[in-house]
CSV table of C-alpha atoms in Angstrom, one decimal:
chain,number,residue,atom,x,y,z
A,1,UNK,CA,-48.9,-131.1,6.1
A,2,UNK,CA,-52.7,-130.8,6.2
A,3,UNK,CA,-53.1,-128.6,3.1
A,4,UNK,CA,-52.7,-129.2,-0.6
A,5,UNK,CA,-52.4,-126.2,-3.0
A,6,UNK,CA,-52.2,-125.6,-6.8
A,7,UNK,CA,-51.7,-122.4,-8.9
A,8,UNK,CA,-53.6,-122.5,-12.2
A,9,UNK,CA,-51.6,-121.4,-14.1
A,10,UNK,CA,-48.3,-121.2,-12.2
A,11,UNK,CA,-47.1,-118.3,-14.4
A,12,UNK,CA,-48.8,-115.4,-16.2
A,13,UNK,CA,-48.0,-112.3,-18.3
A,14,UNK,CA,-49.4,-108.8,-17.8
A,15,UNK,CA,-49.1,-105.4,-19.3
A,16,UNK,CA,-48.4,-102.4,-17.0
A,17,UNK,CA,-51.6,-100.6,-16.5
A,18,UNK,CA,-53.8,-103.7,-17.0
A,19,UNK,CA,-54.5,-106.8,-14.9
A,20,UNK,CA,-54.5,-110.6,-15.0
A,21,UNK,CA,-55.8,-113.4,-12.7
A,22,UNK,CA,-54.5,-116.7,-11.5
A,23,UNK,CA,-56.6,-119.3,-9.6
A,24,UNK,CA,-55.3,-120.9,-6.4
A,25,UNK,CA,-56.9,-124.2,-5.5
A,26,UNK,CA,-56.4,-125.7,-2.1
A,27,UNK,CA,-57.8,-128.8,-0.2
A,28,UNK,CA,-58.0,-129.4,3.5
A,29,UNK,CA,-56.3,-132.8,3.9
A,30,UNK,CA,-56.6,-132.7,7.7
A,31,UNK,CA,-59.2,-134.1,10.0
A,32,UNK,CA,-60.6,-130.8,11.5
A,33,UNK,CA,-62.3,-127.9,10.1
A,34,UNK,CA,-59.9,-125.1,9.4
A,35,UNK,CA,-59.9,-121.5,8.2
A,36,UNK,CA,-57.1,-120.2,6.0
A,37,UNK,CA,-55.8,-116.6,5.6
A,38,UNK,CA,-54.1,-115.5,2.4
A,39,UNK,CA,-51.4,-112.8,2.2
A,40,UNK,CA,-49.5,-111.9,-1.0
A,41,UNK,CA,-45.7,-111.6,-0.6
A,42,UNK,CA,-42.8,-110.7,-2.9
A,43,UNK,CA,-42.0,-107.7,-5.2
A,44,UNK,CA,-45.4,-107.7,-6.8
A,45,UNK,CA,-47.4,-108.0,-3.6
A,46,UNK,CA,-48.4,-104.2,-3.6
A,47,UNK,CA,-50.3,-104.9,-6.9
A,48,UNK,CA,-51.8,-108.3,-5.8
A,49,UNK,CA,-55.2,-108.9,-4.3
A,50,UNK,CA,-56.7,-112.2,-3.1
A,51,UNK,CA,-60.4,-112.8,-3.1
A,52,UNK,CA,-61.7,-114.0,-0.7
A,53,UNK,CA,-59.0,-113.1,1.8
A,54,UNK,CA,-60.0,-116.0,4.0
A,55,UNK,CA,-61.5,-119.4,3.3
A,56,UNK,CA,-63.0,-122.1,5.7
A,57,UNK,CA,-62.8,-125.7,4.6
A,58,UNK,CA,-64.0,-128.9,6.1
A,59,UNK,CA,-61.8,-131.9,6.1
A,60,UNK,CA,-61.4,-133.4,2.6
A,61,UNK,CA,-63.0,-130.4,0.8
A,62,UNK,CA,-61.5,-128.1,-1.8
A,63,UNK,CA,-61.8,-124.4,-2.2
A,64,UNK,CA,-60.7,-121.8,-4.7
A,65,UNK,CA,-59.4,-118.2,-4.4
A,66,UNK,CA,-58.4,-115.8,-7.2
A,67,UNK,CA,-55.2,-113.8,-7.3
A,68,UNK,CA,-55.5,-110.5,-9.3
A,69,UNK,CA,-52.3,-108.8,-10.5
A,70,UNK,CA,-52.6,-105.1,-11.6
A,71,UNK,CA,-49.1,-103.6,-12.0
A,72,UNK,CA,-49.2,-99.8,-12.7
A,73,UNK,CA,-47.8,-98.2,-15.8
A,74,UNK,CA,-44.8,-96.7,-13.9
A,75,UNK,CA,-41.1,-97.4,-13.7
A,76,UNK,CA,-41.8,-99.4,-10.4
A,77,UNK,CA,-43.3,-102.2,-12.5
A,78,UNK,CA,-40.0,-103.7,-13.5
A,79,UNK,CA,-40.1,-105.4,-16.9
A,80,UNK,CA,-39.4,-109.1,-17.1
A,81,UNK,CA,-40.2,-112.2,-14.9
A,82,UNK,CA,-41.1,-111.3,-11.3
A,83,UNK,CA,-41.6,-114.1,-8.7
A,84,UNK,CA,-44.7,-113.9,-6.5
A,85,UNK,CA,-46.0,-116.0,-3.6
A,86,UNK,CA,-49.0,-116.3,-1.4
A,87,UNK,CA,-48.6,-117.0,2.3
A,88,UNK,CA,-51.4,-119.4,3.6
A,89,UNK,CA,-51.8,-119.5,7.3
A,90,UNK,CA,-54.2,-122.1,8.9
A,91,UNK,CA,-56.1,-120.8,11.9
A,92,UNK,CA,-56.0,-124.1,13.8
A,93,UNK,CA,-52.3,-124.7,13.0
A,94,UNK,CA,-50.7,-121.3,12.6
A,95,UNK,CA,-47.2,-122.8,12.5
A,96,UNK,CA,-48.1,-124.9,9.4
A,97,UNK,CA,-47.7,-122.0,6.9
A,98,UNK,CA,-47.8,-122.9,3.2
A,99,UNK,CA,-46.3,-120.5,0.5
A,100,UNK,CA,-47.1,-121.5,-3.1
A,101,UNK,CA,-45.0,-119.6,-5.6
A,102,UNK,CA,-45.4,-118.5,-9.2
A,103,UNK,CA,-44.0,-116.2,-11.8
A,104,UNK,CA,-45.5,-113.0,-13.2
A,105,UNK,CA,-44.0,-111.5,-16.3
A,106,UNK,CA,-44.5,-107.8,-16.7
A,107,UNK,CA,-44.1,-106.6,-20.3
A,108,UNK,CA,-41.8,-103.7,-21.0
A,109,UNK,CA,-43.1,-100.2,-22.0
A,110,UNK,CA,-41.2,-97.1,-22.9
A,111,UNK,CA,-42.2,-93.5,-22.1
A,112,UNK,CA,-39.9,-90.5,-22.3
A,113,UNK,CA,-40.7,-87.0,-21.3
A,114,UNK,CA,-38.5,-84.0,-22.2
A,115,UNK,CA,-38.7,-80.4,-21.1
A,116,UNK,CA,-36.6,-77.3,-21.8
A,117,UNK,CA,-35.4,-75.2,-18.8
A,118,UNK,CA,-36.0,-72.4,-19.5
A,119,UNK,CA,-38.3,-72.5,-22.5
A,120,UNK,CA,-37.0,-69.1,-23.7
A,121,UNK,CA,-33.4,-68.0,-23.6
A,122,UNK,CA,-31.9,-64.7,-24.5
A,123,UNK,CA,-28.4,-63.6,-25.6
A,124,UNK,CA,-26.4,-61.7,-28.2
A,125,UNK,CA,-23.9,-64.4,-29.1
A,126,UNK,CA,-25.3,-67.6,-27.4
A,127,UNK,CA,-28.1,-69.1,-25.4
A,128,UNK,CA,-27.7,-71.9,-22.9
A,129,UNK,CA,-30.9,-73.8,-22.2
A,130,UNK,CA,-30.9,-77.2,-20.4
A,131,UNK,CA,-32.9,-80.2,-21.6
A,132,UNK,CA,-34.4,-82.3,-18.8
A,133,UNK,CA,-35.2,-85.9,-19.9
A,134,UNK,CA,-37.3,-88.2,-17.7
A,135,UNK,CA,-37.5,-92.0,-18.3
A,136,UNK,CA,-41.1,-92.8,-17.2
A,137,UNK,CA,-40.9,-96.3,-18.6
A,138,UNK,CA,-39.8,-99.6,-17.0
A,139,UNK,CA,-36.8,-100.2,-19.2
A,140,UNK,CA,-33.5,-98.4,-19.8
A,141,UNK,CA,-33.6,-95.7,-22.4
A,142,UNK,CA,-30.7,-95.1,-24.8
A,143,UNK,CA,-31.1,-92.0,-26.9
A,144,UNK,CA,-29.3,-89.4,-29.0
A,145,UNK,CA,-30.0,-85.7,-29.2
A,146,UNK,CA,-30.1,-83.2,-32.0
A,147,UNK,CA,-31.3,-79.7,-32.7
A,148,UNK,CA,-32.9,-78.0,-35.7
A,149,UNK,CA,-34.6,-74.7,-36.7
A,150,UNK,CA,-36.2,-73.1,-39.7
A,151,UNK,CA,-33.7,-71.6,-42.0
A,152,UNK,CA,-30.7,-73.2,-40.3
A,153,UNK,CA,-30.0,-70.0,-38.4
A,154,UNK,CA,-28.6,-71.6,-35.3
A,155,UNK,CA,-25.8,-74.1,-34.5
A,156,UNK,CA,-26.2,-76.5,-31.6
A,157,UNK,CA,-23.6,-77.8,-29.1
A,158,UNK,CA,-25.1,-80.6,-27.0
A,159,UNK,CA,-23.3,-82.2,-24.1
A,160,UNK,CA,-23.7,-85.1,-23.9
A,161,UNK,CA,-25.0,-86.0,-27.3
A,162,UNK,CA,-26.0,-89.5,-26.2
A,163,UNK,CA,-27.6,-90.6,-23.0
A,164,UNK,CA,-28.6,-93.8,-21.1
A,165,UNK,CA,-31.3,-93.4,-18.5
A,166,UNK,CA,-32.5,-96.0,-16.0
A,167,UNK,CA,-36.2,-96.5,-15.4
A,168,UNK,CA,-37.6,-93.8,-13.1
A,169,UNK,CA,-34.5,-91.6,-13.4
A,170,UNK,CA,-33.9,-88.3,-15.2
A,171,UNK,CA,-30.8,-86.5,-16.7
A,172,UNK,CA,-30.0,-83.0,-17.7
A,173,UNK,CA,-28.4,-82.2,-21.0
A,174,UNK,CA,-26.5,-78.8,-21.5
A,175,UNK,CA,-27.2,-77.1,-24.8
A,176,UNK,CA,-25.5,-74.1,-26.3
A,177,UNK,CA,-27.2,-72.3,-29.1
A,178,UNK,CA,-25.2,-69.9,-31.3
A,179,UNK,CA,-26.6,-67.7,-34.0
A,180,UNK,CA,-24.9,-68.0,-37.4
A,181,UNK,CA,-25.2,-64.3,-37.9
A,182,UNK,CA,-24.7,-61.6,-35.3
A,183,UNK,CA,-27.2,-58.7,-35.1
A,184,UNK,CA,-24.9,-55.7,-34.8
A,185,UNK,CA,-27.6,-53.1,-34.7
A,186,UNK,CA,-31.3,-53.2,-34.1
A,187,UNK,CA,-33.9,-54.7,-31.8
A,188,UNK,CA,-34.1,-58.3,-30.7
A,189,UNK,CA,-35.3,-61.2,-32.9
A,190,UNK,CA,-37.0,-64.4,-31.9
A,191,UNK,CA,-35.8,-67.6,-33.4
A,192,UNK,CA,-37.9,-70.8,-32.8
A,193,UNK,CA,-35.9,-74.0,-32.5
A,194,UNK,CA,-36.5,-77.7,-31.7
A,195,UNK,CA,-34.5,-80.3,-29.7
A,196,UNK,CA,-35.2,-84.0,-30.5
A,197,UNK,CA,-34.6,-87.1,-28.3
A,198,UNK,CA,-34.2,-90.0,-30.8
A,199,UNK,CA,-34.6,-93.7,-29.8
A,200,UNK,CA,-34.3,-96.7,-32.0
A,201,UNK,CA,-37.6,-98.0,-33.4
A,202,UNK,CA,-39.8,-95.2,-32.0
A,203,UNK,CA,-40.8,-91.7,-33.0
A,204,UNK,CA,-38.5,-89.0,-31.6
A,205,UNK,CA,-39.6,-86.9,-28.7
A,206,UNK,CA,-39.4,-83.3,-29.7
A,207,UNK,CA,-39.4,-80.1,-27.6
A,208,UNK,CA,-39.9,-76.6,-29.0
A,209,UNK,CA,-38.1,-73.6,-27.6
A,210,UNK,CA,-37.4,-70.0,-28.5
A,211,UNK,CA,-34.0,-68.2,-28.7
A,212,UNK,CA,-34.3,-64.4,-28.4
A,213,UNK,CA,-31.2,-62.9,-30.1
A,214,UNK,CA,-30.4,-59.4,-28.9
A,215,UNK,CA,-28.7,-56.8,-31.1
A,216,UNK,CA,-25.1,-56.1,-30.2
A,217,UNK,CA,-25.8,-52.4,-30.1
A,218,UNK,CA,-29.3,-51.0,-29.6
A,219,UNK,CA,-30.9,-49.1,-32.5
A,220,UNK,CA,-30.8,-45.8,-30.7
A,221,UNK,CA,-27.0,-46.2,-30.2
A,222,UNK,CA,-26.6,-46.9,-33.9
A,223,UNK,CA,-28.4,-43.7,-34.6
A,224,UNK,CA,-26.3,-41.8,-32.1
A,225,UNK,CA,-23.1,-43.3,-33.6
A,226,UNK,CA,-24.2,-42.2,-37.1
A,227,UNK,CA,-24.8,-38.7,-35.8
A,228,UNK,CA,-21.5,-38.6,-34.0
A,229,UNK,CA,-19.7,-39.9,-37.1
A,230,UNK,CA,-21.4,-37.2,-39.2
A,231,UNK,CA,-20.4,-34.6,-36.6
A,232,UNK,CA,-16.8,-35.9,-36.6
A,233,UNK,CA,-16.6,-35.7,-40.4
A,234,UNK,CA,-18.0,-32.2,-40.2
A,235,UNK,CA,-15.5,-31.3,-37.5
A,236,UNK,CA,-12.6,-32.6,-39.5
A,237,UNK,CA,-13.7,-30.6,-42.5
A,238,UNK,CA,-14.0,-27.5,-40.4
A,239,UNK,CA,-10.6,-28.3,-38.9
A,240,UNK,CA,-9.1,-28.6,-42.3
A,241,UNK,CA,-10.8,-25.5,-43.5
A,242,UNK,CA,-9.7,-23.4,-40.5
A,243,UNK,CA,-6.5,-25.2,-39.5
A,244,UNK,CA,-4.5,-21.9,-39.3
A,245,UNK,CA,-6.3,-21.0,-36.0
A,246,UNK,CA,-4.9,-24.1,-34.2
A,247,UNK,CA,-1.4,-23.7,-32.7
A,248,UNK,CA,1.2,-26.4,-32.8
A,249,UNK,CA,3.0,-28.0,-29.9
A,250,UNK,CA,6.3,-28.2,-31.8
A,251,UNK,CA,8.7,-25.5,-31.0
A,252,UNK,CA,10.1,-25.7,-34.5
A,253,UNK,CA,6.8,-24.4,-35.8
A,254,UNK,CA,6.0,-21.9,-33.1
A,255,UNK,CA,7.2,-18.9,-35.1
A,256,UNK,CA,5.0,-19.8,-38.0
A,257,UNK,CA,2.1,-20.3,-35.7
A,258,UNK,CA,2.6,-17.0,-34.0
A,259,UNK,CA,2.5,-15.1,-37.3
A,260,UNK,CA,0.0,-17.0,-39.4
A,261,UNK,CA,-2.4,-18.8,-37.1
A,262,UNK,CA,-4.6,-15.8,-36.3
A,263,UNK,CA,-8.3,-16.0,-36.9
A,264,UNK,CA,-9.9,-14.0,-39.8
A,265,UNK,CA,-11.4,-10.7,-38.9
A,266,UNK,CA,-14.6,-9.5,-40.4
A,267,UNK,CA,-12.7,-8.2,-43.4
A,268,UNK,CA,-11.3,-10.4,-46.1
A,269,UNK,CA,-7.8,-10.6,-44.5
A,270,UNK,CA,-7.2,-12.7,-41.3
A,271,UNK,CA,-4.8,-10.1,-39.9
A,272,UNK,CA,-6.1,-8.3,-36.7
A,273,UNK,CA,-5.8,-4.5,-36.4
A,274,UNK,CA,-2.2,-3.1,-36.5
A,275,UNK,CA,-0.2,-3.6,-33.4
A,276,UNK,CA,1.1,-0.7,-31.4
A,277,UNK,CA,4.7,0.3,-31.8
A,278,UNK,CA,5.2,2.2,-28.5
A,279,UNK,CA,8.2,1.2,-26.5
A,280,UNK,CA,7.2,-0.5,-23.2
A,281,UNK,CA,7.9,1.3,-20.0
A,282,UNK,CA,10.3,-0.1,-17.4
A,283,UNK,CA,9.1,-2.8,-15.0
A,284,UNK,CA,7.5,-1.7,-11.7
A,285,UNK,CA,7.1,-3.9,-8.7
A,286,UNK,CA,4.6,-1.9,-6.5
A,287,UNK,CA,1.0,-3.1,-6.6
A,288,UNK,CA,-1.1,-0.8,-8.9
A,289,UNK,CA,-4.4,-1.2,-10.6
A,290,UNK,CA,-6.1,0.3,-13.6
A,291,UNK,CA,-9.0,2.1,-12.0
A,292,UNK,CA,-10.9,2.6,-15.3
A,293,UNK,CA,-10.7,-1.0,-16.6
A,294,UNK,CA,-10.4,-3.1,-13.4
A,295,UNK,CA,-14.1,-3.6,-12.7
A,296,UNK,CA,-15.6,-1.6,-15.6
A,297,UNK,CA,-13.7,-3.9,-18.0
A,298,UNK,CA,-12.9,-1.7,-21.0
A,299,UNK,CA,-11.6,-3.6,-24.0
A,300,UNK,CA,-9.5,-1.0,-25.7
A,301,UNK,CA,-6.3,-1.5,-23.8
A,302,UNK,CA,-5.6,-1.9,-20.1
A,303,UNK,CA,-2.2,-0.3,-20.1
A,304,UNK,CA,-3.0,3.1,-21.5
A,305,UNK,CA,-5.4,4.3,-18.8
A,306,UNK,CA,-4.4,6.4,-15.8
A,307,UNK,CA,-3.7,4.9,-12.4
A,308,UNK,CA,-5.4,5.7,-9.1
A,309,UNK,CA,-4.2,4.9,-5.6
A,310,UNK,CA,-6.8,3.1,-3.5
A,311,UNK,CA,-7.0,4.6,0.0
A,312,UNK,CA,-10.5,3.8,1.2
A,313,UNK,CA,-10.0,0.0,0.9
A,314,UNK,CA,-7.2,-2.5,0.2
A,315,UNK,CA,-6.0,-2.6,-3.4
A,316,UNK,CA,-8.0,-4.9,-5.7
A,317,UNK,CA,-6.3,-8.2,-6.4
A,318,UNK,CA,-5.6,-7.9,-10.1
A,319,UNK,CA,-3.2,-9.6,-12.5
A,320,UNK,CA,-0.7,-6.8,-11.8
A,321,UNK,CA,-0.7,-7.2,-8.0
A,322,UNK,CA,-0.3,-11.0,-8.5
A,323,UNK,CA,2.6,-10.8,-10.9
A,324,UNK,CA,4.4,-8.1,-8.7
A,325,UNK,CA,4.1,-10.4,-5.7
A,326,UNK,CA,5.9,-13.1,-7.7
A,327,UNK,CA,8.5,-10.5,-8.9
A,328,UNK,CA,9.3,-9.6,-5.3
A,329,UNK,CA,10.2,-13.2,-4.6
A,330,UNK,CA,11.8,-13.9,-8.0
A,331,UNK,CA,13.1,-10.6,-9.4
A,332,UNK,CA,15.2,-12.3,-12.1
A,333,UNK,CA,12.3,-14.6,-13.3
A,334,UNK,CA,9.7,-14.4,-16.0
A,335,UNK,CA,6.0,-14.6,-15.0
A,336,UNK,CA,2.6,-14.0,-16.4
A,337,UNK,CA,-0.6,-13.6,-14.2
A,338,UNK,CA,-4.1,-13.3,-15.5
A,339,UNK,CA,-7.8,-13.4,-14.4
A,340,UNK,CA,-11.1,-13.8,-16.3
A,341,UNK,CA,-14.4,-11.9,-16.0
A,342,UNK,CA,-16.9,-14.8,-16.2
A,343,UNK,CA,-20.6,-14.4,-17.0
A,344,UNK,CA,-22.6,-14.7,-13.9
A,345,UNK,CA,-19.5,-14.8,-11.6
A,346,UNK,CA,-17.7,-11.6,-12.3
A,347,UNK,CA,-13.9,-11.2,-11.9
A,348,UNK,CA,-12.1,-14.2,-10.6
A,349,UNK,CA,-9.0,-14.3,-8.5
A,350,UNK,CA,-5.8,-14.0,-10.5
A,351,UNK,CA,-3.8,-17.1,-11.3
A,352,UNK,CA,-0.3,-17.4,-12.8
A,353,UNK,CA,2.1,-19.4,-15.0
A,354,UNK,CA,-0.1,-22.1,-16.6
A,355,UNK,CA,-2.9,-22.3,-14.0
A,356,UNK,CA,-6.3,-22.2,-15.8
A,357,UNK,CA,-8.6,-19.2,-15.4
A,358,UNK,CA,-12.3,-19.4,-16.3
A,359,UNK,CA,-14.6,-22.3,-16.0
A,360,UNK,CA,-15.0,-25.8,-17.6
A,361,UNK,CA,-18.3,-27.4,-18.5
A,362,UNK,CA,-20.5,-24.7,-17.0
A,363,UNK,CA,-21.4,-22.9,-20.2
A,364,UNK,CA,-20.2,-19.5,-18.8
A,365,UNK,CA,-18.5,-17.3,-21.4
A,366,UNK,CA,-15.5,-15.1,-20.6
A,367,UNK,CA,-16.3,-11.5,-21.2
A,368,UNK,CA,-12.9,-9.9,-20.5
A,369,UNK,CA,-9.3,-10.9,-19.5
A,370,UNK,CA,-6.9,-9.0,-17.3
A,371,UNK,CA,-3.2,-9.9,-18.0
A,372,UNK,CA,0.1,-8.8,-16.6
A,373,UNK,CA,3.7,-9.9,-17.3
A,374,UNK,CA,7.0,-9.6,-15.7
A,375,UNK,CA,10.4,-10.1,-17.3
A,376,UNK,CA,8.8,-10.3,-20.7
A,377,UNK,CA,9.2,-6.8,-22.2
A,378,UNK,CA,5.6,-5.8,-21.7
A,379,UNK,CA,2.5,-7.2,-23.4
A,380,UNK,CA,-0.1,-6.1,-26.0
A,381,UNK,CA,-3.3,-7.9,-26.8
A,382,UNK,CA,-6.6,-7.9,-28.7
A,383,UNK,CA,-10.0,-9.5,-28.2
A,384,UNK,CA,-11.9,-11.5,-30.8
A,385,UNK,CA,-15.6,-10.9,-29.9
A,386,UNK,CA,-19.1,-12.3,-30.7
A,387,UNK,CA,-20.6,-10.5,-33.7
A,388,UNK,CA,-24.4,-10.5,-33.7
A,389,UNK,CA,-24.4,-8.9,-37.1
A,390,UNK,CA,-22.2,-11.5,-38.7
A,391,UNK,CA,-23.2,-12.9,-42.1
A,392,UNK,CA,-20.8,-15.8,-42.1
A,393,UNK,CA,-21.3,-17.0,-38.5
A,394,UNK,CA,-17.9,-15.6,-37.3
A,395,UNK,CA,-16.9,-13.0,-34.8
A,396,UNK,CA,-15.0,-9.8,-35.1
A,397,UNK,CA,-11.8,-8.2,-33.7
A,398,UNK,CA,-11.9,-5.3,-31.3
A,399,UNK,CA,-11.1,-2.1,-33.2
A,400,UNK,CA,-7.5,-2.0,-32.1
A,401,UNK,CA,-4.8,-3.7,-30.1
A,402,UNK,CA,-4.1,-2.5,-26.6
A,403,UNK,CA,-1.1,-0.3,-26.1
A,404,UNK,CA,2.1,-2.1,-25.2
A,405,UNK,CA,1.6,-2.4,-21.4
A,406,UNK,CA,4.8,-2.4,-19.4
A,407,UNK,CA,5.9,-5.3,-17.1
A,408,UNK,CA,4.0,-5.3,-13.8
A,409,UNK,CA,1.0,-3.3,-15.3
A,410,UNK,CA,-2.5,-4.4,-16.0
A,411,UNK,CA,-3.6,-5.1,-19.5
A,412,UNK,CA,-7.3,-5.5,-20.2
A,413,UNK,CA,-9.1,-6.9,-23.3
A,414,UNK,CA,-12.8,-7.4,-23.7
A,415,UNK,CA,-15.4,-5.7,-21.5
A,416,UNK,CA,-17.1,-6.5,-18.2
A,417,UNK,CA,-20.1,-4.3,-18.9
A,418,UNK,CA,-23.5,-5.9,-18.6
A,419,UNK,CA,-24.3,-6.1,-22.3
A,420,UNK,CA,-20.7,-6.6,-23.5
A,421,UNK,CA,-20.2,-9.3,-26.2
A,422,UNK,CA,-18.7,-12.7,-25.2
A,423,UNK,CA,-15.1,-13.3,-26.1
A,424,UNK,CA,-14.5,-15.9,-28.7
A,425,UNK,CA,-10.7,-15.7,-28.7
A,426,UNK,CA,-7.7,-13.4,-28.3
A,427,UNK,CA,-4.3,-12.5,-29.7
A,428,UNK,CA,-1.3,-11.6,-27.4
A,429,UNK,CA,2.4,-10.9,-27.8
A,430,UNK,CA,5.3,-9.9,-25.6
A,431,UNK,CA,8.6,-8.0,-26.0
A,432,UNK,CA,11.1,-10.8,-25.2
A,433,UNK,CA,11.1,-14.6,-25.0
A,434,UNK,CA,8.1,-16.8,-26.0
A,435,UNK,CA,4.5,-16.5,-24.9
A,436,UNK,CA,2.4,-19.6,-24.9
A,437,UNK,CA,-1.3,-20.2,-24.5
A,438,UNK,CA,-3.9,-23.0,-24.2
A,439,UNK,CA,-7.6,-22.3,-24.6
A,440,UNK,CA,-10.8,-24.1,-24.1
A,441,UNK,CA,-13.9,-23.1,-26.0
A,442,UNK,CA,-17.5,-24.1,-25.7
A,443,UNK,CA,-18.2,-27.6,-27.0
A,444,UNK,CA,-14.5,-28.7,-27.1
A,445,UNK,CA,-11.9,-29.8,-24.7
A,446,UNK,CA,-8.6,-28.0,-24.1
A,447,UNK,CA,-6.8,-27.3,-27.4
A,448,UNK,CA,-3.1,-27.8,-28.1
A,449,UNK,CA,-0.6,-25.3,-26.6
A,450,UNK,CA,0.6,-22.7,-29.1
A,451,UNK,CA,3.6,-20.4,-28.6
A,452,UNK,CA,5.0,-17.3,-30.4
A,453,UNK,CA,8.3,-15.4,-30.5
A,454,UNK,CA,8.6,-11.8,-29.5
A,455,UNK,CA,6.5,-9.1,-31.3
A,456,UNK,CA,5.7,-8.5,-34.0
A,457,UNK,CA,4.9,-12.3,-33.7
A,458,UNK,CA,1.8,-13.0,-31.8
A,459,UNK,CA,-0.2,-16.1,-30.8
A,460,UNK,CA,-4.0,-16.6,-31.2
A,461,UNK,CA,-6.2,-18.7,-28.9
A,462,UNK,CA,-9.9,-19.5,-29.0
A,463,UNK,CA,-12.3,-19.9,-31.9
A,464,UNK,CA,-13.7,-18.0,-34.9
A,465,UNK,CA,-17.4,-19.1,-34.7
A,466,UNK,CA,-20.0,-17.1,-32.9
A,467,UNK,CA,-21.3,-20.2,-31.0
A,468,UNK,CA,-17.8,-21.2,-29.7
A,469,UNK,CA,-17.3,-18.8,-26.9
A,470,UNK,CA,-14.1,-18.8,-24.8
A,471,UNK,CA,-14.5,-20.6,-21.4
A,472,UNK,CA,-11.0,-21.0,-20.0
A,473,UNK,CA,-7.3,-20.0,-20.7
A,474,UNK,CA,-3.8,-20.8,-19.6
A,475,UNK,CA,-0.7,-18.6,-20.2
A,476,UNK,CA,3.0,-19.1,-19.7
A,477,UNK,CA,6.1,-17.0,-20.6
């Protein structure tokens, strides 16, 4: 060995982010001039510099170099004793390498950074932010977590509630925020909150966030529900006040419905004009039509007018032609056919035995009805019409019932004239068996089915109010 070395001192302590120096003394104990190269080795080598990097010594002379250690303030600068060494390589004897060793103690430091992801969370019943915690120090971090807010309006569920984080590592903590009171109606509210990372002996690291609590139902919906509730209460009151106009589904009550559930007329009594007492004629099966009322739509009775044979064109498809077609195929059965004169559409095709005539949801009032029965002892009817001169908001009856129209003949109520009033409702009876109806008026769905025994019983369908026009009907016998 032709080289003597000495570290002065052999160990040192340094804070991350600062520096310290150690002197390396060496003597050329050989007999030739030599030049020495210095190279730091070991874990702290990246933060070690040697000045000068080379040194030329004559035999028997001594030289000095300085080692400077500057560990950064990062997790890479591991806290505690760290061995270091300097490789010295002689130029003349490259195989005679000398490696003096020492110890560098790096002091510990702690640095924690926390961040909410996302900073603002929204929800009606909960919010779920995540807390990212980074250990930027050079020692393991052990911490507990907690949440707080002004007014204690939130509860906090933190998983996990305690963490251990190695230097240079990060962890995510799941947090669930729950409002202690639910906003049922109204706009959103912002609630600031704070999560704290608590470590022993140091001030907690706190992160602020915002929880935006939405209302369970928007304010406009609350207003709408209030209006709907008020309308429902009003409807119930009207229902209770005018309950006699609604027919029951129970057969046990059908007779009472038929005789008492008629709407009030413009007079003080709810009874419509007197019914006719004429004995119905015998059934006919041939197709006939009421020439005066078929398209002109007179409302004073469809069975009393004269008949006219159509020769220039095929017979019009009326309720009578439809019911007589059914009678040919089922001469012992009972049938009712009907059609509606709808505003803007005119007369519809006839339908029979429970199929609906009219329209639904199109705001098109019925102006007139054409009805024909078979096997029912004839029919009589009356129309309840819109009354523009009403002082109580209710309609009026036609002046009189139709005549009792025989089976297989057309019966007309209402009018298809251009300026004819809308139909609000109707009354109908038959000579034998029960007649049943279901009606739909503007602003409401289909009502319950109502039935009546033979005349003088009758059944009413529709509404009393001027703004509740008739839109669709169904009949069965």
